[in-house]
Structure formats: C-alpha cells, structure tokens
Amino acid sequence: MKWIYQFGVDDFLAMTNLSKGLRARLAEVAEIRPPEVVLDREDPDGTRKWLLRLADGNAIETVFIPEEGRGTLCVSSQVGCTLNCDFCATARQGYNRNLTVDEIIGQLWVANRALGNRPREARVITNVVLMGMGEPLLNFDNVVRAVSLMLDDHAYGLSRRRVTLSTAGVVPALDRLREATGGIALAVSLHAVTDELRDRLVPLNKKYPIAELLEACRRYTADGRSRTTFEYVMLDGVNDRPEDARALVRLLQGVPAKVNLIPFNPFPGAPYRRSPQAAIDRFRDILLRAGITTITRKTRGQEIDAACGQLAGRVRDRTRRSRRLQQGRGAA
Ligand code: SAH
C-alpha cells in the first residue's frame, strides 16, 4: 500500500523491498492503472484541474486548491449526477454511472503524483473534499471504501476532520456514513430556508425535506465535538435577502453548524446571477451577529472552469439516466 499510495509507484517490479517472487506474482495477477490525464490546467490563482479519462471513455474532473497552510483536493464520486440541481453545471451533463473505488482513490493518486508525491511531513494535499461531480451518498459503498483508504495510515493517513463529504441531503445514508467512517466531516448543501424554494433548487428535497435533513445532521454531530458545514449558494434575488438570513438563523438553532456562503458561479445558460457582494456581506453579518461561524467561500479556479458547480467532465452515455428516470428509480 505504501508503494502505491505514498510513493506513487505504478510498477510492482519497482517495489524493491518485496521479494522478487512476490513482485513477479503481483505483476502477473494485478495491475496498477490510474485514470489517464487528458487535460491538466492551472489557473493564475494556483488552482489546478485535471480532466481524467476512465477506462470506459467517460471523463471526470478533479481540482486542487492551494491555500495558505493547506491544500485541498476536490474529488468526484460519479460520472455526472442524477440530482438535477437547477444551479449546477454537472446536472446539465446527465448521469452515467457511479465511480468505482479505484476511480475515486485514483484521483488522489494522480494529483499526489502531479504534485510531487512528497513525504507525509511535507504533504501538499492536506485535505480532501468529496465535492466534485456527483452525489457521494448515492455511491455509498464505493465512497466509503475510498474514504477508508484516505484515512488509512498505510495509504494517505488523513485525519477524519480533514476529509469532508458534501451531500445534497440523502438522509438515510447519513446515519450509515457516521457508522461506516467514524464520522468524517460533513457538509450539507442547504441553499434555501423553505421547502418550497429548496424543492426547486435541490429537487432531492421533495424526498428528504429540510426538517428531516436537519434532524439527521443533529444526529451526525451528536458526539458534541463536530459541526455540520451548511453550504448556501448565493443567488441574486432568490435566497439572499436579509429575511432569508434571519430565517436561516432560526432554522439552525440547536443544530451544531457552520455556514459556508458560496457566491454563485455562472455557466453558460444558467438561469441565475451571483448575489452582489453587498448582499453577501449583509447576509453573512446577520449570521455572524447571531453567533454562527460563517465564511464566504473564495471563488477559485474560475478561469479554468474549476469553481464550485462548474465541473462538467464528459459523460458519454446518457441513455441509462433516462431509463433510470423512466423506471422511477432516479434519486430525485
Ligand atoms: N452532490 C453533492 C456534492 C457536490 S458539492 C452536494 O450537493 O453537496 C458541490 C457544491 O457546490 C454543492 O454545495 C453545490 O450545491 C455547489 N454548487 C453547485 N453548483 C454551483 C454553482 N453554480 N455555484 C456555486 N456553487 C455551486
């Protein structure tokens, strides 16, 4: 595991502390095959995006975001997405399939190698967020197995609070996530304070409405040591009024919470505009005055379409999605 994940070696024969016989046997029965990098772009702000081609021809995107004192890798969990959130570019791509465990962990492998495979004390990727393409909780088993490699000391050895899963709110999977991972950090895409608006922005809300979602978050953080990060995309004239902020304060009463305001990132054909900075600041100040830790997420990687909600990749076959929806098995 160390050879593969920490040293980034992709050839069993190079694993020189294994016996020759074992190396030869491994090379016979297994292969180390990372996703193929088809595009590697860097934004002037240091954000880097890889377009990765999978064995079946689909492509996904992975983004590295360097910041003062840390480096965050944003990882995808599905090819496309079924959720159809109105303000997200990934939704426009349709859905093809879940990523396999190796395709999820392979994103770390590729990024880690591109960033120099530094030893742990000097690691460049200090945090992982499952916030790329797809809904990670709808690919539960593979995501959990990939997360266990992120946490495993023989692999990436990240602490639980440095691995964050972002979900649109698949309520039943939240309890299972805590059990299966020991409670990695949780982010929830809330985006609205009423079910009426949230039904429109995040259609999954029709299945798991706000009250149930917040109850699940409370259970997730019941140990009293952690807080849920609520993501809230700032859409001009839609959800950014002061009364929305005040309603959010009331909603989060009794829920261990932090809030991340995300200025909307536009994409071609998007039916929304970003809230003006003044509206974002006013919204933030209302939350702060109520004692809720709130930060406005910096927009990073915009010139290379790497910002939140802009990941598109390439989804090859969309027929499965329409079949799923026809059969009524679509998640939303
Ligand atoms: N399906 C998961 C993981 C995607 S995370 C989830 O919904 O949480 C991507 C984050 O970016 C989510 O909070 C999502 O709501 C947000 N997002 C999507 N499109 C966006 C856009 N155009 N501008 C800003 N944020 C966006």
Short mmCIF file of C-alpha atoms and ligand atoms in Angstrom, two decimals:
data_model
loop_
_atom_site.label_atom_id
_atom_site.label_comp_id
_atom_site.label_asym_id
_atom_site.label_seq_id
_atom_site.Cartn_x
_atom_site.Cartn_y
_atom_site.Cartn_z
CA MET A 1 0.00 0.00 0.00
CA LYS A 2 2.80 2.42 0.84
CA TRP A 3 4.44 1.86 -2.51
CA ILE A 4 1.24 2.57 -4.33
CA TYR A 5 -0.36 5.34 -2.33
CA GLN A 6 2.54 7.11 -0.67
CA PHE A 7 5.32 6.70 -3.20
CA GLY A 8 3.06 6.75 -6.25
CA VAL A 9 4.72 3.72 -7.82
CA ASP A 10 2.73 2.07 -10.61
CA ASP A 11 5.01 -0.88 -11.30
CA PHE A 12 5.18 -3.87 -8.95
CA LEU A 13 8.70 -4.64 -10.12
CA ALA A 14 9.91 -1.35 -8.60
CA MET A 15 8.80 -2.38 -5.09
CA THR A 16 12.29 -3.32 -4.09
CA ASN A 17 11.65 -4.42 -0.51
CA LEU A 18 9.32 -7.18 -1.69
CA SER A 19 10.83 -10.50 -2.71
CA LYS A 20 11.44 -10.97 -6.42
CA GLY A 21 8.98 -13.83 -6.45
CA LEU A 22 6.20 -11.80 -4.87
CA ARG A 23 6.81 -8.89 -7.23
CA ALA A 24 6.61 -11.17 -10.24
CA ARG A 25 3.47 -12.82 -8.90
CA LEU A 26 1.79 -9.43 -8.26
CA ALA A 27 2.66 -8.28 -11.77
CA GLU A 28 1.03 -11.42 -13.09
CA VAL A 29 -2.24 -11.19 -11.22
CA ALA A 30 -2.79 -7.45 -10.77
CA GLU A 31 -2.23 -4.11 -12.35
CA ILE A 32 -1.89 -0.55 -11.08
CA ARG A 33 -3.75 1.54 -13.57
CA PRO A 34 -4.51 5.17 -12.73
CA PRO A 35 -7.06 7.16 -14.72
CA GLU A 36 -5.48 8.79 -17.76
CA VAL A 37 -4.84 12.53 -17.54
CA VAL A 38 -6.20 14.13 -20.71
CA LEU A 39 -6.04 17.74 -19.55
CA ASP A 40 -4.01 19.41 -16.81
CA ARG A 41 -4.76 23.11 -16.42
CA GLU A 42 -3.61 25.69 -13.91
CA ASP A 43 -5.48 28.87 -13.07
CA PRO A 44 -3.45 32.05 -12.45
CA ASP A 45 -4.59 31.76 -8.79
CA GLY A 46 -2.81 28.40 -8.45
CA THR A 47 -5.90 26.21 -8.69
CA ARG A 48 -5.24 23.17 -10.83
CA LYS A 49 -7.74 20.97 -12.62
CA TRP A 50 -7.30 17.56 -14.18
CA LEU A 51 -9.65 16.03 -16.68
CA LEU A 52 -9.32 12.27 -16.28
CA ARG A 53 -10.40 9.69 -18.80
CA LEU A 54 -11.71 6.46 -17.36
CA ALA A 55 -11.31 3.06 -18.94
CA ASP A 56 -14.80 3.20 -20.50
CA GLY A 57 -14.21 6.58 -22.14
CA ASN A 58 -16.13 8.69 -19.62
CA ALA A 59 -14.25 11.65 -18.14
CA ILE A 60 -14.35 13.29 -14.71
CA GLU A 61 -12.74 16.31 -13.15
CA THR A 62 -10.60 16.72 -10.04
CA VAL A 63 -9.49 20.08 -8.66
CA PHE A 64 -6.60 21.06 -6.37
CA ILE A 65 -6.99 24.29 -4.42
CA PRO A 66 -3.85 25.59 -2.67
CA GLU A 67 -4.35 27.96 0.24
CA GLU A 68 -2.19 29.42 2.95
CA GLY A 69 -1.15 26.45 5.10
CA ARG A 70 -3.21 23.83 3.34
CA GLY A 71 -4.02 22.21 0.03
CA THR A 72 -7.44 20.80 -0.72
CA LEU A 73 -8.27 18.21 -3.34
CA CYS A 74 -11.85 18.25 -4.60
CA VAL A 75 -12.80 14.74 -5.72
CA SER A 76 -15.68 13.47 -7.88
CA SER A 77 -17.82 10.48 -6.93
CA GLN A 78 -19.99 9.86 -10.01
CA VAL A 79 -19.87 10.39 -13.76
CA GLY A 80 -22.43 13.18 -13.96
CA CYS A 81 -25.20 13.37 -11.38
CA THR A 82 -28.86 12.39 -11.02
CA LEU A 83 -29.95 15.19 -8.73
CA ASN A 84 -30.68 17.91 -11.26
CA CYS A 85 -29.96 20.91 -9.05
CA ASP A 86 -31.03 23.91 -11.02
CA PHE A 87 -27.90 25.98 -10.49
CA CYS A 88 -25.23 23.32 -11.11
CA ALA A 89 -23.37 22.67 -14.37
CA THR A 90 -22.85 18.99 -13.56
CA ALA A 91 -26.63 18.50 -13.68
CA ARG A 92 -26.60 19.52 -17.35
CA GLN A 93 -24.34 16.60 -18.18
CA GLY A 94 -26.81 13.93 -17.27
CA TYR A 95 -25.74 10.83 -15.39
CA ASN A 96 -23.82 7.81 -16.49
CA ARG A 97 -22.67 5.74 -13.54
CA ASN A 98 -21.05 5.53 -10.13
CA LEU A 99 -17.28 5.72 -9.94
CA THR A 100 -15.53 2.59 -8.75
CA VAL A 101 -13.30 2.63 -5.65
CA ASP A 102 -10.16 2.78 -7.77
CA GLU A 103 -11.52 5.66 -9.84
CA ILE A 104 -12.22 7.66 -6.69
CA ILE A 105 -8.92 6.97 -4.95
CA GLY A 106 -7.17 7.22 -8.34
CA GLN A 107 -7.95 10.94 -8.33
CA LEU A 108 -5.80 11.34 -5.23
CA TRP A 109 -3.15 9.17 -6.75
CA VAL A 110 -2.94 11.26 -9.91
CA ALA A 111 -3.00 14.59 -8.08
CA ASN A 112 -0.49 13.45 -5.49
CA ARG A 113 1.90 12.33 -8.19
CA ALA A 114 1.46 15.54 -10.20
CA LEU A 115 2.19 17.49 -7.02
CA GLY A 116 5.40 15.62 -6.34
CA ASN A 117 4.49 12.68 -4.04
CA ARG A 118 6.10 14.48 -1.13
CA PRO A 119 6.69 12.64 2.15
CA ARG A 120 3.98 12.96 4.74
CA GLU A 121 5.62 15.77 6.72
CA ALA A 122 5.69 17.89 3.57
CA ARG A 123 2.46 16.72 2.04
CA VAL A 124 0.80 19.04 -0.43
CA ILE A 125 -2.70 17.57 -0.27
CA THR A 126 -3.69 18.14 3.36
CA ASN A 127 -7.46 17.95 2.90
CA VAL A 128 -9.88 16.08 0.68
CA VAL A 129 -13.41 17.22 -0.07
CA LEU A 130 -15.92 14.96 -1.81
CA MET A 131 -17.43 17.98 -3.52
CA GLY A 132 -16.73 17.32 -7.16
CA MET A 133 -19.11 15.82 -9.66
CA GLY A 134 -21.87 13.59 -8.35
CA GLU A 135 -23.70 12.84 -5.12
CA PRO A 136 -21.32 10.81 -2.95
CA LEU A 137 -24.03 9.31 -0.75
CA LEU A 138 -25.69 7.76 -3.80
CA ASN A 139 -22.44 5.86 -4.37
CA PHE A 140 -22.21 4.88 -0.75
CA ASP A 141 -20.20 1.65 -0.71
CA ASN A 142 -17.51 2.77 -3.12
CA VAL A 143 -17.18 6.18 -1.47
CA VAL A 144 -16.82 4.61 1.97
CA ARG A 145 -14.12 2.23 0.76
CA ALA A 146 -12.23 5.06 -0.91
CA VAL A 147 -12.57 7.17 2.23
CA SER A 148 -11.11 4.35 4.31
CA LEU A 149 -8.02 4.49 2.08
CA MET A 150 -7.82 8.25 2.55
CA LEU A 151 -7.80 7.67 6.33
CA ASP A 152 -5.59 4.56 6.38
CA ASP A 153 -2.08 5.17 7.68
CA HIS A 154 -0.66 2.83 5.07
CA ALA A 155 -2.30 4.88 2.35
CA TYR A 156 -2.96 8.63 2.73
CA GLY A 157 -3.33 8.82 6.52
CA LEU A 158 -5.58 11.88 6.65
CA SER A 159 -7.49 12.59 9.84
CA ARG A 160 -11.28 12.38 9.80
CA ARG A 161 -11.75 16.08 10.13
CA ARG A 162 -9.66 16.67 7.01
CA VAL A 163 -11.88 14.54 4.82
CA THR A 164 -15.22 16.21 4.11
CA LEU A 165 -18.20 14.70 2.33
CA SER A 166 -20.67 17.12 0.81
CA THR A 167 -24.21 15.93 0.23
CA ALA A 168 -27.44 17.39 -1.10
CA GLY A 169 -29.07 15.50 1.77
CA VAL A 170 -29.58 11.78 1.30
CA VAL A 171 -30.98 11.42 4.80
CA PRO A 172 -30.95 7.63 5.34
CA ALA A 173 -27.33 7.42 4.22
CA LEU A 174 -26.17 9.99 6.76
CA ASP A 175 -26.55 7.72 9.77
CA ARG A 176 -24.79 4.94 7.90
CA LEU A 177 -21.97 7.30 6.94
CA ARG A 178 -21.17 8.06 10.54
CA GLU A 179 -21.06 4.38 11.41
CA ALA A 180 -19.02 3.42 8.37
CA THR A 181 -16.36 6.15 8.64
CA GLY A 182 -16.32 7.01 12.33
CA GLY A 183 -17.70 10.41 11.40
CA ILE A 184 -15.76 12.22 8.68
CA ALA A 185 -16.52 15.93 8.33
CA LEU A 186 -19.94 16.64 6.88
CA ALA A 187 -21.06 19.41 4.58
CA VAL A 188 -24.68 19.78 3.53
CA SER A 189 -25.89 21.75 0.53
CA LEU A 190 -28.80 23.61 2.09
CA HIS A 191 -29.21 26.66 -0.19
CA ALA A 192 -32.73 27.56 0.92
CA VAL A 193 -34.69 28.11 4.12
CA THR A 194 -38.11 26.98 2.90
CA ASP A 195 -39.10 23.64 1.42
CA GLU A 196 -40.89 25.48 -1.34
CA LEU A 197 -37.69 27.10 -2.62
CA ARG A 198 -35.48 24.13 -1.84
CA ASP A 199 -37.78 21.79 -3.78
CA ARG A 200 -36.99 23.94 -6.80
CA LEU A 201 -33.23 24.41 -6.26
CA VAL A 202 -32.42 20.92 -4.96
CA PRO A 203 -35.21 18.58 -6.14
CA LEU A 204 -33.98 15.86 -3.76
CA ASN A 205 -35.67 17.98 -1.09
CA LYS A 206 -39.04 16.61 -2.18
CA LYS A 207 -37.91 13.26 -0.87
CA TYR A 208 -35.99 14.48 2.19
CA PRO A 209 -37.31 17.88 3.30
CA ILE A 210 -35.39 20.41 5.37
CA ALA A 211 -36.67 19.38 8.81
CA GLU A 212 -35.67 15.73 8.29
CA LEU A 213 -32.32 16.77 6.91
CA LEU A 214 -31.52 18.99 9.88
CA GLU A 215 -32.58 16.23 12.25
CA ALA A 216 -30.13 13.87 10.51
CA CYS A 217 -27.37 16.49 10.85
CA ARG A 218 -28.10 16.76 14.55
CA ARG A 219 -27.71 13.00 14.88
CA TYR A 220 -24.49 13.11 12.85
CA THR A 221 -22.94 15.60 15.26
CA ALA A 222 -24.46 14.12 18.40
CA ASP A 223 -20.99 13.46 19.86
CA GLY A 224 -20.82 17.20 20.55
CA ARG A 225 -17.35 17.51 19.04
CA SER A 226 -18.15 18.40 15.46
CA ARG A 227 -20.40 20.70 13.47
CA THR A 228 -22.09 20.36 10.11
CA THR A 229 -21.00 22.86 7.49
CA PHE A 230 -24.05 24.18 5.67
CA GLU A 231 -23.33 25.30 2.14
CA TYR A 232 -25.51 28.10 0.86
CA VAL A 233 -25.17 29.28 -2.72
CA MET A 234 -25.84 33.00 -3.05
CA LEU A 235 -28.33 33.59 -5.86
CA ASP A 236 -29.26 37.16 -6.63
CA GLY A 237 -32.84 37.94 -5.62
CA VAL A 238 -33.63 34.28 -4.95
CA ASN A 239 -32.33 33.34 -1.49
CA ASP A 240 -30.11 36.26 -0.45
CA ARG A 241 -32.43 38.67 1.35
CA PRO A 242 -31.88 39.67 4.99
CA GLU A 243 -35.09 37.87 5.95
CA ASP A 244 -33.64 34.68 4.45
CA ALA A 245 -30.59 35.11 6.67
CA ARG A 246 -32.78 35.61 9.71
CA ALA A 247 -34.83 32.53 8.82
CA LEU A 248 -31.59 30.57 8.46
CA VAL A 249 -30.55 31.64 11.96
CA ARG A 250 -33.86 30.34 13.33
CA LEU A 251 -33.59 27.12 11.34
CA LEU A 252 -30.10 26.35 12.66
CA GLN A 253 -31.00 26.89 16.29
CA GLY A 254 -29.94 23.78 18.17
CA VAL A 255 -28.01 22.38 15.20
CA PRO A 256 -24.22 22.43 15.62
CA ALA A 257 -23.44 24.42 12.50
CA LYS A 258 -21.05 26.47 10.46
CA VAL A 259 -22.14 28.21 7.29
CA ASN A 260 -20.24 28.49 4.02
CA LEU A 261 -21.69 31.09 1.69
CA ILE A 262 -20.82 30.23 -1.91
CA PRO A 263 -21.11 33.05 -4.43
CA PHE A 264 -22.93 31.53 -7.40
CA ASN A 265 -20.56 30.54 -10.20
CA PRO A 266 -22.21 31.09 -13.55
CA PHE A 267 -22.03 28.72 -16.51
CA PRO A 268 -23.49 29.07 -19.99
CA GLY A 269 -27.28 29.03 -19.91
CA ALA A 270 -27.51 29.25 -16.11
CA PRO A 271 -30.83 30.75 -15.02
CA TYR A 272 -29.29 32.65 -12.05
CA ARG A 273 -26.98 35.54 -11.24
CA ARG A 274 -24.47 35.84 -8.44
CA SER A 275 -25.61 37.96 -5.50
CA PRO A 276 -23.87 41.32 -5.31
CA GLN A 277 -21.03 41.44 -2.78
CA ALA A 278 -23.00 43.83 -0.57
CA ALA A 279 -25.87 41.34 -0.30
CA ILE A 280 -23.44 38.53 0.56
CA ASP A 281 -21.77 40.64 3.25
CA ARG A 282 -25.10 41.69 4.74
CA PHE A 283 -26.26 38.07 4.83
CA ARG A 284 -23.02 36.98 6.47
CA ASP A 285 -23.19 39.73 9.08
CA ILE A 286 -26.68 38.67 10.18
CA LEU A 287 -25.41 35.12 10.74
CA LEU A 288 -22.27 36.32 12.50
CA ARG A 289 -24.26 38.56 14.82
CA ALA A 290 -26.37 35.52 15.75
CA GLY A 291 -23.17 33.71 16.72
CA ILE A 292 -22.95 31.38 13.72
CA THR A 293 -19.46 30.87 12.30
CA THR A 294 -19.80 31.98 8.70
CA ILE A 295 -17.33 32.29 5.90
CA THR A 296 -17.77 33.31 2.31
CA ARG A 297 -16.08 30.80 0.08
CA LYS A 298 -13.50 32.39 -2.17
CA THR A 299 -14.15 31.77 -5.81
CA ARG A 300 -11.15 29.86 -7.08
CA GLY A 301 -10.15 28.47 -10.43
CA GLN A 302 -12.76 30.40 -12.34
CA GLU A 303 -10.66 30.91 -15.45
CA ILE A 304 -10.34 27.18 -15.91
CA ASP A 305 -13.99 26.40 -15.04
CA ALA A 306 -12.91 24.72 -11.84
CA ALA A 307 -15.11 26.61 -9.40
CA CYS A 308 -17.98 25.04 -7.41
CA GLY A 309 -20.73 23.88 -9.71
CA GLN A 310 -18.69 24.28 -12.89
CA LEU A 311 -17.31 20.77 -13.17
CA ALA A 312 -18.56 19.06 -16.25
CA GLY A 313 -16.23 16.31 -17.40
CA ARG A 314 -17.58 14.29 -20.27
CA VAL A 315 -20.46 11.92 -19.86
CA ARG A 316 -20.57 9.51 -22.73
CA ASP A 317 -23.80 7.67 -22.46
CA ARG A 318 -26.85 9.36 -21.06
CA THR A 319 -29.35 6.69 -22.02
CA ARG A 320 -29.06 4.97 -18.70
CA ARG A 321 -30.17 8.08 -16.93
CA SER A 322 -33.36 8.39 -18.88
CA ARG A 323 -34.04 4.71 -18.35
CA ARG A 324 -33.50 5.10 -14.63
CA LEU A 325 -35.86 8.03 -14.51
CA GLN A 326 -38.47 6.21 -16.55
CA GLN A 327 -38.33 3.33 -14.13
CA GLY A 328 -38.81 5.80 -11.32
CA ARG A 329 -35.52 4.84 -9.75
CA GLY A 330 -33.90 8.23 -10.25
CA ALA A 331 -32.78 9.62 -6.94
CA ALA A 332 -34.59 12.89 -7.23
N1 SAH B 1 -23.86 16.46 -4.61
C1 SAH B 1 -23.07 16.96 -3.51
C2 SAH B 1 -21.67 17.22 -3.94
C3 SAH B 1 -21.49 18.36 -4.90
S1 SAH B 1 -20.65 19.55 -3.99
C4 SAH B 1 -23.76 18.17 -2.91
O1 SAH B 1 -24.77 18.58 -3.45
O2 SAH B 1 -23.32 18.67 -1.90
C5 SAH B 1 -20.66 20.93 -4.91
C6 SAH B 1 -21.12 22.14 -4.08
O3 SAH B 1 -21.16 23.24 -4.99
C7 SAH B 1 -22.53 21.95 -3.56
O4 SAH B 1 -22.71 22.67 -2.35
C8 SAH B 1 -23.31 22.59 -4.66
O5 SAH B 1 -24.61 22.92 -4.24
C9 SAH B 1 -22.46 23.77 -5.01
N2 SAH B 1 -22.73 24.32 -6.33
C10 SAH B 1 -23.27 23.67 -7.38
N3 SAH B 1 -23.36 24.49 -8.44
C11 SAH B 1 -22.88 25.68 -8.04
C12 SAH B 1 -22.69 26.94 -8.70
N4 SAH B 1 -23.01 27.10 -9.98
N5 SAH B 1 -22.14 27.95 -8.00
C13 SAH B 1 -21.77 27.76 -6.71
N6 SAH B 1 -21.91 26.61 -6.04
C14 SAH B 1 -22.48 25.58 -6.70
#
